[in-house]
Amino acid sequence: QVELVVSVGGLVEPGGSLRLSCTASGLSFVYFRMGWYRQAPGKERDFVAGMGTGIDTYYSDSVKGRFTISRDNAKNTVYLQMNSLKSEDTAVYYCTAAGMTHHWGQGTQVTVSS
């Protein structure tokens, strides 16, 4: 019943930008912490960015200053704005929701390459 629908990723050149979105259904969105994780080839899934139920945000050191997480509670949607993309940002990106229960989106491929 709970579903996290993630937008399509894409191929971006180094230095470019891309925005991902994740729309939730089947849960009380305003009571859930939202976040983004990613998994690069041959590596474990790592935390990227998170946002609480208020205005607090959290970022991994590797993306701080380049990525911005935000949420629109009226649309049950969390966003990840990715700027100044680097080749090492290439990964499958996952959306997650954490509250009384935990949920994951399907993952979307982001490739940064010339």
mmCIF file of C-alpha atoms in Angstrom:
data_model
loop_
_atom_site.group_PDB
_atom_site.id
_atom_site.type_symbol
_atom_site.label_atom_id
_atom_site.label_comp_id
_atom_site.label_asym_id
_atom_site.label_seq_id
_atom_site.Cartn_x
_atom_site.Cartn_y
_atom_site.Cartn_z
ATOM 1 C CA GLN A 1 0.000 0.000 0.000
ATOM 2 C CA VAL A 2 2.893 2.345 0.755
ATOM 3 C CA GLU A 3 4.621 3.460 -2.409
ATOM 4 C CA LEU A 4 7.530 5.781 -3.105
ATOM 5 C CA VAL A 5 7.639 6.751 -6.761
ATOM 6 C CA VAL A 6 10.968 8.175 -7.861
ATOM 7 C CA SER A 7 11.473 10.297 -10.942
ATOM 8 C CA VAL A 8 13.613 9.184 -13.848
ATOM 9 C CA GLY A 9 17.303 9.946 -13.453
ATOM 10 C CA GLY A 10 19.491 10.601 -16.425
ATOM 11 C CA LEU A 11 22.844 11.212 -18.031
ATOM 12 C CA VAL A 12 24.478 14.488 -17.033
ATOM 13 C CA GLU A 13 27.817 15.998 -17.958
ATOM 14 C CA PRO A 14 30.272 16.877 -15.181
ATOM 15 C CA GLY A 15 29.333 20.214 -13.666
ATOM 16 C CA GLY A 16 25.722 19.810 -14.668
ATOM 17 C CA SER A 17 22.575 19.665 -12.570
ATOM 18 C CA LEU A 18 19.676 17.311 -12.080
ATOM 19 C CA ARG A 19 16.671 17.216 -9.786
ATOM 20 C CA LEU A 20 15.194 14.012 -8.467
ATOM 21 C CA SER A 21 11.766 13.752 -6.899
ATOM 22 C CA CYS A 22 10.100 11.119 -4.773
ATOM 23 C CA THR A 23 6.345 11.116 -4.280
ATOM 24 C CA ALA A 24 4.885 9.100 -1.426
ATOM 25 C CA SER A 25 1.469 7.557 -1.050
ATOM 26 C CA GLY A 26 -0.110 5.338 1.553
ATOM 27 C CA LEU A 27 1.514 7.067 4.519
ATOM 28 C CA SER A 28 1.090 10.213 6.597
ATOM 29 C CA PHE A 29 3.823 12.106 4.826
ATOM 30 C CA VAL A 30 4.189 14.979 7.290
ATOM 31 C CA TYR A 31 5.142 12.568 10.078
ATOM 32 C CA PHE A 32 7.930 10.844 8.141
ATOM 33 C CA ARG A 33 11.569 11.704 7.866
ATOM 34 C CA MET A 34 12.654 11.555 4.224
ATOM 35 C CA GLY A 35 16.019 10.806 2.742
ATOM 36 C CA TRP A 36 18.144 9.879 -0.218
ATOM 37 C CA TYR A 37 20.731 7.133 -0.499
ATOM 38 C CA ARG A 38 22.871 6.017 -3.398
ATOM 39 C CA GLN A 39 24.796 2.962 -4.464
ATOM 40 C CA ALA A 40 27.717 3.306 -6.844
ATOM 41 C CA PRO A 41 29.031 0.360 -8.854
ATOM 42 C CA GLY A 42 30.895 -2.051 -6.614
ATOM 43 C CA LYS A 43 30.099 -0.103 -3.451
ATOM 44 C CA GLU A 44 27.623 -0.252 -0.590
ATOM 45 C CA ARG A 45 24.527 1.885 -0.359
ATOM 46 C CA ASP A 46 25.469 5.177 1.303
ATOM 47 C CA PHE A 47 23.553 8.017 2.866
ATOM 48 C CA VAL A 48 23.318 11.161 0.741
ATOM 49 C CA ALA A 49 20.837 13.555 2.321
ATOM 50 C CA GLY A 50 18.012 13.538 4.811
ATOM 51 C CA MET A 51 15.291 15.810 6.085
ATOM 52 C CA GLY A 52 13.249 15.590 9.247
ATOM 53 C CA THR A 53 9.625 16.462 9.722
ATOM 54 C CA GLY A 54 10.590 20.085 10.328
ATOM 55 C CA ILE A 55 13.232 22.131 8.561
ATOM 56 C CA ASP A 56 16.308 20.206 9.672
ATOM 57 C CA THR A 57 18.468 18.787 6.895
ATOM 58 C CA TYR A 58 21.491 16.497 6.834
ATOM 59 C CA TYR A 59 24.088 15.818 4.157
ATOM 60 C CA SER A 60 27.017 13.542 3.606
ATOM 61 C CA ASP A 61 30.357 15.311 3.390
ATOM 62 C CA SER A 62 30.738 14.323 -0.240
ATOM 63 C CA VAL A 63 27.643 16.240 -1.366
ATOM 64 C CA LYS A 64 27.406 19.082 1.137
ATOM 65 C CA GLY A 65 27.318 22.426 -0.649
ATOM 66 C CA ARG A 66 26.304 20.838 -3.941
ATOM 67 C CA PHE A 67 23.082 18.957 -3.174
ATOM 68 C CA THR A 68 19.926 20.283 -1.547
ATOM 69 C CA ILE A 69 17.099 18.234 -0.096
ATOM 70 C CA SER A 70 13.653 19.756 0.256
ATOM 71 C CA ARG A 71 10.102 18.608 0.757
ATOM 72 C CA ASP A 72 6.683 19.788 -0.311
ATOM 73 C CA ASN A 73 4.199 18.374 2.162
ATOM 74 C CA ALA A 74 1.237 19.524 0.077
ATOM 75 C CA LYS A 75 2.477 17.273 -2.731
ATOM 76 C CA ASN A 76 3.804 14.457 -0.514
ATOM 77 C CA THR A 77 7.077 14.880 -2.353
ATOM 78 C CA VAL A 78 10.736 15.120 -1.422
ATOM 79 C CA TYR A 79 13.324 16.501 -3.844
ATOM 80 C CA LEU A 80 17.046 16.219 -4.301
ATOM 81 C CA GLN A 81 18.561 19.078 -6.251
ATOM 82 C CA MET A 82 21.995 18.045 -7.468
ATOM 83 C CA ASN A 83 24.368 20.728 -8.722
ATOM 84 C CA SER A 84 28.011 20.692 -9.782
ATOM 85 C CA LEU A 85 27.780 17.000 -10.464
ATOM 86 C CA LYS A 86 30.937 14.908 -10.539
ATOM 87 C CA SER A 87 31.684 11.536 -12.049
ATOM 88 C CA GLU A 88 31.823 10.054 -8.552
ATOM 89 C CA ASP A 89 28.145 10.981 -8.113
ATOM 90 C CA THR A 90 27.278 8.258 -10.605
ATOM 91 C CA ALA A 91 25.052 5.791 -8.782
ATOM 92 C CA VAL A 92 21.597 4.395 -8.377
ATOM 93 C CA TYR A 93 19.719 6.798 -6.126
ATOM 94 C CA TYR A 94 17.101 5.604 -3.661
ATOM 95 C CA CYS A 95 14.403 7.478 -1.785
ATOM 96 C CA THR A 96 13.501 6.410 1.741
ATOM 97 C CA ALA A 97 10.794 7.294 4.246
ATOM 98 C CA ALA A 98 11.213 6.681 7.965
ATOM 99 C CA GLY A 99 8.538 6.952 10.615
ATOM 100 C CA MET A 100 6.673 4.278 12.473
ATOM 101 C CA THR A 101 7.565 2.157 9.449
ATOM 102 C CA HIS A 102 10.414 2.281 6.938
ATOM 103 C CA HIS A 103 10.099 2.260 3.166
ATOM 104 C CA TRP A 104 12.265 2.412 0.057
ATOM 105 C CA GLY A 105 11.663 3.624 -3.457
ATOM 106 C CA GLN A 106 12.642 1.648 -6.523
ATOM 107 C CA GLY A 107 15.905 3.453 -7.299
ATOM 108 C CA THR A 108 16.865 5.544 -10.283
ATOM 109 C CA GLN A 109 20.084 5.698 -12.280
ATOM 110 C CA VAL A 110 22.110 8.904 -12.375
ATOM 111 C CA THR A 111 25.167 8.865 -14.605
ATOM 112 C CA VAL A 112 27.651 11.732 -14.701
ATOM 113 C CA SER A 113 29.912 11.449 -17.701
ATOM 114 C CA SER A 114 31.212 13.330 -20.704
#
